[in-house]
XYZ file of C-alpha atoms in Angstrom:
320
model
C -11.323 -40.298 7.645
C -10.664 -36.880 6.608
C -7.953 -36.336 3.576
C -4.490 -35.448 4.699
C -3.736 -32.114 2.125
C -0.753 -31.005 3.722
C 2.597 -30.569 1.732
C 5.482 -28.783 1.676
C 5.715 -25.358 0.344
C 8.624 -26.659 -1.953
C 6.372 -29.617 -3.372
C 3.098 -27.998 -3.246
C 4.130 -25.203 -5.880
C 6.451 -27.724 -8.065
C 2.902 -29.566 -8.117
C 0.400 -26.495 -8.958
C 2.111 -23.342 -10.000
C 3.654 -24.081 -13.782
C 5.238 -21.671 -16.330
C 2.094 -19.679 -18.111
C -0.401 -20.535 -15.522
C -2.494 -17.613 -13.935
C -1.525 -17.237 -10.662
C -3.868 -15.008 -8.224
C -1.909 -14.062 -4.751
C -4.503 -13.057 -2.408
C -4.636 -11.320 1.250
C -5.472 -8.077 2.103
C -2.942 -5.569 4.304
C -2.328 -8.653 6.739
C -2.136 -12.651 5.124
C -0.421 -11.867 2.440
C 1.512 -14.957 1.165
C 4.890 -13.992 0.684
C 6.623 -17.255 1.253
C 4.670 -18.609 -1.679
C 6.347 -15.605 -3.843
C 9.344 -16.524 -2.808
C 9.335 -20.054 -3.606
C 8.038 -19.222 -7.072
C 11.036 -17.205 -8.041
C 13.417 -20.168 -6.616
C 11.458 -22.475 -8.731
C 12.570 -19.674 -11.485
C 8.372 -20.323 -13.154
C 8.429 -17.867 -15.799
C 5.633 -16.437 -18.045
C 3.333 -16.216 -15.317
C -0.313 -13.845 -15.358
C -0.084 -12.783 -12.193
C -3.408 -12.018 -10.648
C -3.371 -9.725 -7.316
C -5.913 -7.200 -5.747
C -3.401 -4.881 -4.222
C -0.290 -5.240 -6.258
C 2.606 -5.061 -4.026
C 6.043 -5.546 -2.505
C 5.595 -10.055 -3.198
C 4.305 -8.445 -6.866
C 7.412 -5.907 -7.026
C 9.570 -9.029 -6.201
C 8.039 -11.779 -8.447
C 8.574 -8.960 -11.103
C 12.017 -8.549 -10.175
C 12.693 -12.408 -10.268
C 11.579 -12.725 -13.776
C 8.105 -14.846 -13.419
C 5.611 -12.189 -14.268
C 4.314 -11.573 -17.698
C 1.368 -10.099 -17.212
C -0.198 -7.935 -14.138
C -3.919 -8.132 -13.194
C -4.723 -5.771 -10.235
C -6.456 -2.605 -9.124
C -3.747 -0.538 -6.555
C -0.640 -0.732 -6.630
C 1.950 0.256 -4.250
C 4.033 -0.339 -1.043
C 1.450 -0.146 1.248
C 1.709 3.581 1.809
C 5.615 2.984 2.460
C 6.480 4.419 -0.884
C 6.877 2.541 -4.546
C 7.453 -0.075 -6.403
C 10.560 0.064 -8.530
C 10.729 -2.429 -10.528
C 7.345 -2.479 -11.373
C 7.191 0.969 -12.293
C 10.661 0.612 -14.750
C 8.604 -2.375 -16.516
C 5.298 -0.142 -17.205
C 7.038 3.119 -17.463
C 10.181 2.601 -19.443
C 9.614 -1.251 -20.827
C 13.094 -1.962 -18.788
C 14.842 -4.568 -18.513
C 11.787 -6.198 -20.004
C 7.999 -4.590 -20.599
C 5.001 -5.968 -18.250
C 1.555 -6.625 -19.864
C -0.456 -4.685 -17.361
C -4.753 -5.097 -17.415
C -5.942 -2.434 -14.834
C -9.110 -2.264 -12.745
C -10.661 -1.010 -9.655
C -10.914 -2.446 -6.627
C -14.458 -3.366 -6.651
C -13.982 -4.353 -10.479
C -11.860 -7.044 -9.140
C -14.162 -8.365 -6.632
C -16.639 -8.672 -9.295
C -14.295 -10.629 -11.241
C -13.585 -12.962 -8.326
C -17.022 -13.470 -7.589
C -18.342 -13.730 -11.481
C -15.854 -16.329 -11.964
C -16.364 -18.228 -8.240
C -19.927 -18.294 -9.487
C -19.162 -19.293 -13.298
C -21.217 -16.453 -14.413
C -20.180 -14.912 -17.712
C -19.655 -11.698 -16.467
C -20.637 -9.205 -13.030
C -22.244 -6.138 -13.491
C -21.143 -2.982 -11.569
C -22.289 0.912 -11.485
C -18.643 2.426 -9.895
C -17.219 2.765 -13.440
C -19.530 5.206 -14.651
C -17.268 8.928 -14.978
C -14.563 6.749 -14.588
C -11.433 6.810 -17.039
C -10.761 3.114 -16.378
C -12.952 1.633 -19.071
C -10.866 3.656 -21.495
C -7.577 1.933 -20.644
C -8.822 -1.259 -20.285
C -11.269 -2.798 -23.154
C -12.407 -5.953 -20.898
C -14.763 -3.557 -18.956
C -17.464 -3.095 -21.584
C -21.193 -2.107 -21.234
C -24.289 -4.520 -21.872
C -28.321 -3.581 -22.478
C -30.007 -4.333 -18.853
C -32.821 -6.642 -19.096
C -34.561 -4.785 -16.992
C -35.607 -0.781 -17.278
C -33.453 1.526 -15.967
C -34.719 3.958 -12.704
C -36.313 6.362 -15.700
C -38.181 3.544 -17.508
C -36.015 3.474 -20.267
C -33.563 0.888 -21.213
C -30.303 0.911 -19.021
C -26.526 0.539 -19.613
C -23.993 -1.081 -17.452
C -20.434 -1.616 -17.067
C -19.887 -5.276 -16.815
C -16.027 -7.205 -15.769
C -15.250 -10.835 -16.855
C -14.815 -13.644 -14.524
C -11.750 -14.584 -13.340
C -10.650 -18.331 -13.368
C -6.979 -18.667 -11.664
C -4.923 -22.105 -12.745
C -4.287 -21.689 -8.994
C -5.181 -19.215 -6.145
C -2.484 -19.166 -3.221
C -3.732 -17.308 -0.078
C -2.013 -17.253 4.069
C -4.484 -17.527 6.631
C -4.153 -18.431 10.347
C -4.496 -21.897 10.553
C -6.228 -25.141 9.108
C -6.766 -28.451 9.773
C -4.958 -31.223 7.854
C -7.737 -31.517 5.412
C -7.761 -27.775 4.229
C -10.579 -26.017 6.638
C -8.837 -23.122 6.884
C -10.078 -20.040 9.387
C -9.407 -16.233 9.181
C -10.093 -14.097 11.665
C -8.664 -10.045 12.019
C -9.193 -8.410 7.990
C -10.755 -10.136 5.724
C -10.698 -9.769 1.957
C -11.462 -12.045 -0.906
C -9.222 -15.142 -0.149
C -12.410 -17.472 -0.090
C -13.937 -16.067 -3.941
C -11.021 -16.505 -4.919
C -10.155 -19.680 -3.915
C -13.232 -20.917 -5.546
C -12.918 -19.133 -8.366
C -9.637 -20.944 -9.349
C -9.109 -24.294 -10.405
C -6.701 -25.644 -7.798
C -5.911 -23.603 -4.237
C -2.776 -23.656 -1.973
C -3.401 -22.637 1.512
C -0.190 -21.492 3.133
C -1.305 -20.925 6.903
C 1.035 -20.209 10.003
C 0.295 -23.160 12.145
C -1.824 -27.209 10.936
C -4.149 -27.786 14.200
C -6.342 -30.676 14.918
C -10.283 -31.238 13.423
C -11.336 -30.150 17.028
C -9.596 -27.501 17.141
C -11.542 -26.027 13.833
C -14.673 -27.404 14.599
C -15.372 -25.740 18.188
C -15.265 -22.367 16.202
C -17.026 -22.905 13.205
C -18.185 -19.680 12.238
C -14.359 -18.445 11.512
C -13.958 -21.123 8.983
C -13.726 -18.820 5.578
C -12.403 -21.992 3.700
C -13.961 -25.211 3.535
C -11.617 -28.237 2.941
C -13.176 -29.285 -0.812
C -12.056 -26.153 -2.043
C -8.530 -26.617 -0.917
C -5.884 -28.913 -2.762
C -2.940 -28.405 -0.702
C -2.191 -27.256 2.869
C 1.473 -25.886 4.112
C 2.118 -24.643 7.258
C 4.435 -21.950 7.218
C 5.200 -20.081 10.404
C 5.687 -16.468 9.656
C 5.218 -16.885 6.473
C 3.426 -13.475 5.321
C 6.188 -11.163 6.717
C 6.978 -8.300 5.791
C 3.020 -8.061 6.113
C 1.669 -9.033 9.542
C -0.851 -11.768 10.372
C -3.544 -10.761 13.306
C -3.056 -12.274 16.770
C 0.826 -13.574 15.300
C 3.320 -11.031 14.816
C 3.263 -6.960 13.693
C 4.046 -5.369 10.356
C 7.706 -5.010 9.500
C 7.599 -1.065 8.981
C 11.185 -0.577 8.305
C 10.700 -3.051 5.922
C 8.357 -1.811 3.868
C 9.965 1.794 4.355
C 13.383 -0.083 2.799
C 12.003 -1.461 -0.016
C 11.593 2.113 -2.214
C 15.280 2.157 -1.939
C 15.809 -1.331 -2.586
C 13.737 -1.315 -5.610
C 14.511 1.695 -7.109
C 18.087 0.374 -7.591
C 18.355 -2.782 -10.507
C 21.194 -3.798 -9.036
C 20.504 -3.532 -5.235
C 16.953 -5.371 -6.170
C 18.651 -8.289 -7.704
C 21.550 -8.589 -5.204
C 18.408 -8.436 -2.469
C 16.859 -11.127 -4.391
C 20.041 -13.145 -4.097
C 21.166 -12.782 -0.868
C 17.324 -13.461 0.393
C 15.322 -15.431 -1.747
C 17.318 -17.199 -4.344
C 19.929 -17.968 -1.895
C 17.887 -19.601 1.216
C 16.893 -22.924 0.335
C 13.071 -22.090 1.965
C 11.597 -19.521 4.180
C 13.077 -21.177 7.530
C 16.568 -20.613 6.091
C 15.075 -17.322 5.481
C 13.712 -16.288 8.883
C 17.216 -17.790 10.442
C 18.738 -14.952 8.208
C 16.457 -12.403 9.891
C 17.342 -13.536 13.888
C 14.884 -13.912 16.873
C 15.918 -10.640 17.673
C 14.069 -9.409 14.240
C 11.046 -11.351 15.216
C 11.049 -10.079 18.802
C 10.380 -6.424 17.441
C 7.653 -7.981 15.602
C 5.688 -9.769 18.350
C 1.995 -8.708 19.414
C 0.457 -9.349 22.831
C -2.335 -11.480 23.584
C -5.991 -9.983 22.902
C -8.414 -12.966 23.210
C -11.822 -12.774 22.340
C -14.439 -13.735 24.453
C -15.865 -17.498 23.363
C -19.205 -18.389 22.441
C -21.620 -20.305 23.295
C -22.417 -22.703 20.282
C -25.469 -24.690 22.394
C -25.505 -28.140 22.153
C -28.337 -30.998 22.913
C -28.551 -32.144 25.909
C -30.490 -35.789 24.490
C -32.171 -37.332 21.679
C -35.702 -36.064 20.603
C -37.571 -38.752 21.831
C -39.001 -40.998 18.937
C -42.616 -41.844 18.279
C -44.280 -38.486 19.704
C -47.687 -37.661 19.966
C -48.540 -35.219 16.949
């Protein structure tokens, strides 16, 4: 029989998210595991090294509720909805509290995902060179190629550490109880950095049966060894929107410059919303069906496949 991973959101972070660990929150534009943020600041985990691709409103928030220490991450912003104010008060001003911050590129984190999913010692990229990055950041540094260089002549290039998260939390669409998990709509680098990290929560929107994940096979990003804990979540990436499940919550995002830009406001949002629902059902009931109604996307099914399957057994004892 297969494992049974599934948990509750509640238990599975009280289990694998602990003050100091590194943390990487992945999902890119769509799957982005909110509900996960949330239940980190009403855990109150503090000291955290928060590791994130696209730093953004769950990164402005976990910020806000005091569990961030230290910011790993390439851009950072709301999603071209405007800022992020708390964020920007820690690295700008130091206020109420400064924010270690270690800066890279997009691609520099993808090497870092995949050097440290691979346990390599380090990935090598070209997109740094003419870059100012290296110069605010001392991790990107430059080894000797062991091989010549396109002139002949011995080469140098910009290398990025691995990256080994205490835990990697990512959303996805759905998994079976054992942790297969399948994405389908944008992808980014939930599945390097799932296997880059030492444990991995995968928050999805809906637990379906084995055959459910194994007639489509090829939309499985996540095998189930990788996996440690499953938790079904419904909704659980909103504001951002999950393909084929609900829309983006554009006013939303187009709020929360004014939110965070505000102390005060930001910390009375955090209270009325997130410390003060005891999970994220109590906190969809606060937002109404009628919220999730402007939110919901029409069908657009794609067309199945044809996997093939034998029709008998190769007959045994053939003729050579």
């Amino acid at each position: 029989m297969h494992p049974d991973r599934t948990m509750t959101m509640r238990d599975a972070i009280a289990e694998f998210v602990t003050d100091g660990a590194t943390v990487a929150l992945e999902g890119f534009t769509h799957l982005i595991p909110t509900a996960a943020g949330h239940e980190i600041i009403r855990q109150g985990r503090r000291d955290l090294t928060l590791v994130r691709m696209t730093a953004d409103i769950v990164t402005d928030q976990l910020i806000a509720g005091g569990c961030v220490r230290k910011l790993v991450s390439s851009f950072v912003g709301n999603s071209t909805a405007g800022s992020l104010g708390e964020l920007r008060r820690r690295i700008e001003t130091g206020q109420p509290e400064p924010l270690e911050f270690e800066e890279y590129s997009h691609y520099g984190m993808i090497c870092r995902y995949l050097a440290g999913a691979q346990r390599l010692p380090f990935h090598p990229l070209r997109s740094y060179g003419g870059s100012d990055v290296p110069s605010v950041n001392p991790a990107i540094r430059k080894v000797t190629s062991p091989y010549p260089g396109p002139g002949g002549e011995p080469e140098q290039v910009y290398v990025v550490p691995p990256v080994n998260p205490d835990v990697t939390i990512v959303h996805a669409q759905r998994a079976d109880r054992a942790g297969n998990t399948q994405i389908w709509g944008l992808t980014g680098i939930q599945a390097e950095a799932v296997y880059a990290a030492r444990r991995a929560i995968v928050v999805v929107e809906e637990v379906v049966d084995d055959e459910v994940i194994r007639s489509d096979p090829n939309r499985t990003a996540i095998p189930a060894h990788a996996v440690d804990a499953v938790v079904e979540c419904p909704r659980g990436a909103h504001p951002a929107f999950v393909q084929g499940y609900y829309d983006r919550d554009g006013d939303f995002y187009r709020s929360w410059s004014h939110i965070s830009k505000d102390p005060e406001r930001l910390q009375r949002w955090l209270d009325e919303w997130v410390r003060g629902t005891a999970d994220h059902a109590e906190y969809l009931a606060k937002l109404g069906e009628q919220h999730w109604a402007g939110l919901a996307v029409g069908a657009a099914w794609s067309r199945p496949v044809n996997y093939g399957r034998r029709l008998r057994q190769a007959e045994k004892g053939m003729s050579r």
